[in-house]
Amino acid sequence: MTTIPGNRHAADAEYSTEALREWMESEGETDATMLAVALDSQAQATLALAHEQRTANLIALLNTEGRCGIGAYYLREEIRERMGKNHA
């Protein structure tokens, strides 16, 4: 799985899934280990999607409000950060 730039939940999901799989390898494939991997993956995926939806909502707000001035600057900066574009 590749991470989504700017979305820390996607990176967290990759890390925690890897850690849980290592645990599964040491403990063996039990109901508990399989359930833990599935639940963690589901939770992280939901958080990653919520992050992306919030970013889309901020973009829509910026476009529909026709914001200008300082408020638009901060909205654009947050959008750029959430999209992983602040690596200038």
PDB file of C-alpha atoms in Angstrom:
ATOM      1  CA  MET A   1       0.000   0.000   0.000  1.00  0.00           C
ATOM      2  CA  THR A   2       1.342   3.414  -0.841  1.00  0.00           C
ATOM      3  CA  THR A   3       0.752   6.325   1.442  1.00  0.00           C
ATOM      4  CA  ILE A   4      -1.333   9.278   0.394  1.00  0.00           C
ATOM      5  CA  PRO A   5       0.735  12.498   0.548  1.00  0.00           C
ATOM      6  CA  GLY A   6      -0.447  14.712   3.390  1.00  0.00           C
ATOM      7  CA  ASN A   7      -2.728  12.058   4.888  1.00  0.00           C
ATOM      8  CA  ARG A   8      -1.067  10.822   8.068  1.00  0.00           C
ATOM      9  CA  HIS A   9      -3.811   8.250   8.625  1.00  0.00           C
ATOM     10  CA  ALA A  10      -2.788   6.399   5.479  1.00  0.00           C
ATOM     11  CA  ALA A  11       0.812   6.233   6.735  1.00  0.00           C
ATOM     12  CA  ASP A  12      -0.385   5.199  10.210  1.00  0.00           C
ATOM     13  CA  ALA A  13      -2.453   2.420   8.667  1.00  0.00           C
ATOM     14  CA  GLU A  14       0.543   1.083   6.803  1.00  0.00           C
ATOM     15  CA  TYR A  15       2.705   1.130   9.943  1.00  0.00           C
ATOM     16  CA  SER A  16       0.146  -0.399  12.307  1.00  0.00           C
ATOM     17  CA  THR A  17      -0.857  -3.091   9.831  1.00  0.00           C
ATOM     18  CA  GLU A  18       2.792  -4.067   9.466  1.00  0.00           C
ATOM     19  CA  ALA A  19       3.230  -4.159  13.261  1.00  0.00           C
ATOM     20  CA  LEU A  20       0.102  -6.274  13.699  1.00  0.00           C
ATOM     21  CA  ARG A  21       1.228  -8.691  10.999  1.00  0.00           C
ATOM     22  CA  GLU A  22       4.561  -9.115  12.769  1.00  0.00           C
ATOM     23  CA  TRP A  23       2.623  -9.857  15.965  1.00  0.00           C
ATOM     24  CA  MET A  24       0.506 -12.339  14.024  1.00  0.00           C
ATOM     25  CA  GLU A  25       3.651 -14.077  12.758  1.00  0.00           C
ATOM     26  CA  SER A  26       5.028 -14.446  16.293  1.00  0.00           C
ATOM     27  CA  GLU A  27       1.704 -15.485  17.886  1.00  0.00           C
ATOM     28  CA  GLY A  28       0.421 -17.505  15.011  1.00  0.00           C
ATOM     29  CA  GLU A  29      -2.746 -17.043  13.036  1.00  0.00           C
ATOM     30  CA  THR A  30      -5.377 -17.015  15.765  1.00  0.00           C
ATOM     31  CA  ASP A  31      -8.851 -15.558  15.884  1.00  0.00           C
ATOM     32  CA  ALA A  32      -7.520 -12.704  18.033  1.00  0.00           C
ATOM     33  CA  THR A  33      -4.672 -11.769  15.698  1.00  0.00           C
ATOM     34  CA  MET A  34      -6.826 -11.925  12.574  1.00  0.00           C
ATOM     35  CA  LEU A  35      -9.533  -9.855  14.247  1.00  0.00           C
ATOM     36  CA  ALA A  36      -7.002  -7.269  15.457  1.00  0.00           C
ATOM     37  CA  VAL A  37      -5.561  -6.817  11.963  1.00  0.00           C
ATOM     38  CA  ALA A  38      -9.018  -6.517  10.411  1.00  0.00           C
ATOM     39  CA  LEU A  39     -10.316  -4.037  13.003  1.00  0.00           C
ATOM     40  CA  ASP A  40      -7.207  -1.867  12.888  1.00  0.00           C
ATOM     41  CA  SER A  41      -7.209  -1.805   9.089  1.00  0.00           C
ATOM     42  CA  GLN A  42     -10.886  -0.827   9.053  1.00  0.00           C
ATOM     43  CA  ALA A  43     -10.401   1.958  11.603  1.00  0.00           C
ATOM     44  CA  GLN A  44      -7.372   3.417   9.823  1.00  0.00           C
ATOM     45  CA  ALA A  45      -9.083   3.241   6.432  1.00  0.00           C
ATOM     46  CA  THR A  46     -12.093   5.101   7.834  1.00  0.00           C
ATOM     47  CA  LEU A  47      -9.848   7.822   9.281  1.00  0.00           C
ATOM     48  CA  ALA A  48      -7.966   8.143   5.987  1.00  0.00           C
ATOM     49  CA  LEU A  49     -11.235   8.528   4.071  1.00  0.00           C
ATOM     50  CA  ALA A  50     -12.512  11.122   6.554  1.00  0.00           C
ATOM     51  CA  HIS A  51      -9.290  13.092   6.046  1.00  0.00           C
ATOM     52  CA  GLU A  52      -9.769  13.027   2.271  1.00  0.00           C
ATOM     53  CA  GLN A  53     -13.435  14.040   2.584  1.00  0.00           C
ATOM     54  CA  ARG A  54     -12.509  16.989   4.821  1.00  0.00           C
ATOM     55  CA  THR A  55      -9.938  18.086   2.244  1.00  0.00           C
ATOM     56  CA  ALA A  56     -12.576  17.885  -0.502  1.00  0.00           C
ATOM     57  CA  ASN A  57     -14.971  19.928   1.650  1.00  0.00           C
ATOM     58  CA  LEU A  58     -12.335  22.629   2.187  1.00  0.00           C
ATOM     59  CA  ILE A  59     -11.710  22.821  -1.566  1.00  0.00           C
ATOM     60  CA  ALA A  60     -15.455  23.101  -2.214  1.00  0.00           C
ATOM     61  CA  LEU A  61     -15.761  25.822   0.427  1.00  0.00           C
ATOM     62  CA  LEU A  62     -12.918  27.789  -1.113  1.00  0.00           C
ATOM     63  CA  ASN A  63     -14.456  27.491  -4.589  1.00  0.00           C
ATOM     64  CA  THR A  64     -18.085  28.233  -3.712  1.00  0.00           C
ATOM     65  CA  GLU A  65     -17.499  31.038  -1.259  1.00  0.00           C
ATOM     66  CA  GLY A  66     -15.306  32.928  -3.690  1.00  0.00           C
ATOM     67  CA  ARG A  67     -13.202  33.814  -0.685  1.00  0.00           C
ATOM     68  CA  CYS A  68     -10.615  36.486  -1.089  1.00  0.00           C
ATOM     69  CA  GLY A  69      -8.126  38.027   1.266  1.00  0.00           C
ATOM     70  CA  ILE A  70      -6.547  36.521   4.347  1.00  0.00           C
ATOM     71  CA  GLY A  71      -9.203  33.835   4.912  1.00  0.00           C
ATOM     72  CA  ALA A  72      -8.581  32.343   1.481  1.00  0.00           C
ATOM     73  CA  TYR A  73      -4.846  32.302   2.137  1.00  0.00           C
ATOM     74  CA  TYR A  74      -5.274  30.174   5.274  1.00  0.00           C
ATOM     75  CA  LEU A  75      -7.755  27.864   3.552  1.00  0.00           C
ATOM     76  CA  ARG A  76      -5.352  27.359   0.639  1.00  0.00           C
ATOM     77  CA  GLU A  77      -2.479  26.651   3.019  1.00  0.00           C
ATOM     78  CA  GLU A  78      -4.495  24.050   4.912  1.00  0.00           C
ATOM     79  CA  ILE A  79      -5.572  22.429   1.646  1.00  0.00           C
ATOM     80  CA  ARG A  80      -1.975  22.344   0.385  1.00  0.00           C
ATOM     81  CA  GLU A  81      -0.797  20.805   3.663  1.00  0.00           C
ATOM     82  CA  ARG A  82      -3.543  18.186   3.632  1.00  0.00           C
ATOM     83  CA  MET A  83      -2.595  17.284   0.056  1.00  0.00           C
ATOM     84  CA  GLY A  84       1.099  17.003   0.924  1.00  0.00           C
ATOM     85  CA  LYS A  85       2.046  19.983  -1.237  1.00  0.00           C
ATOM     86  CA  ASN A  86       3.996  22.014   1.367  1.00  0.00           C
ATOM     87  CA  HIS A  87       7.344  20.526   0.435  1.00  0.00           C
ATOM     88  CA  ALA A  88       8.705  23.620  -1.311  1.00  0.00           C
TER      89      ALA A  88
END
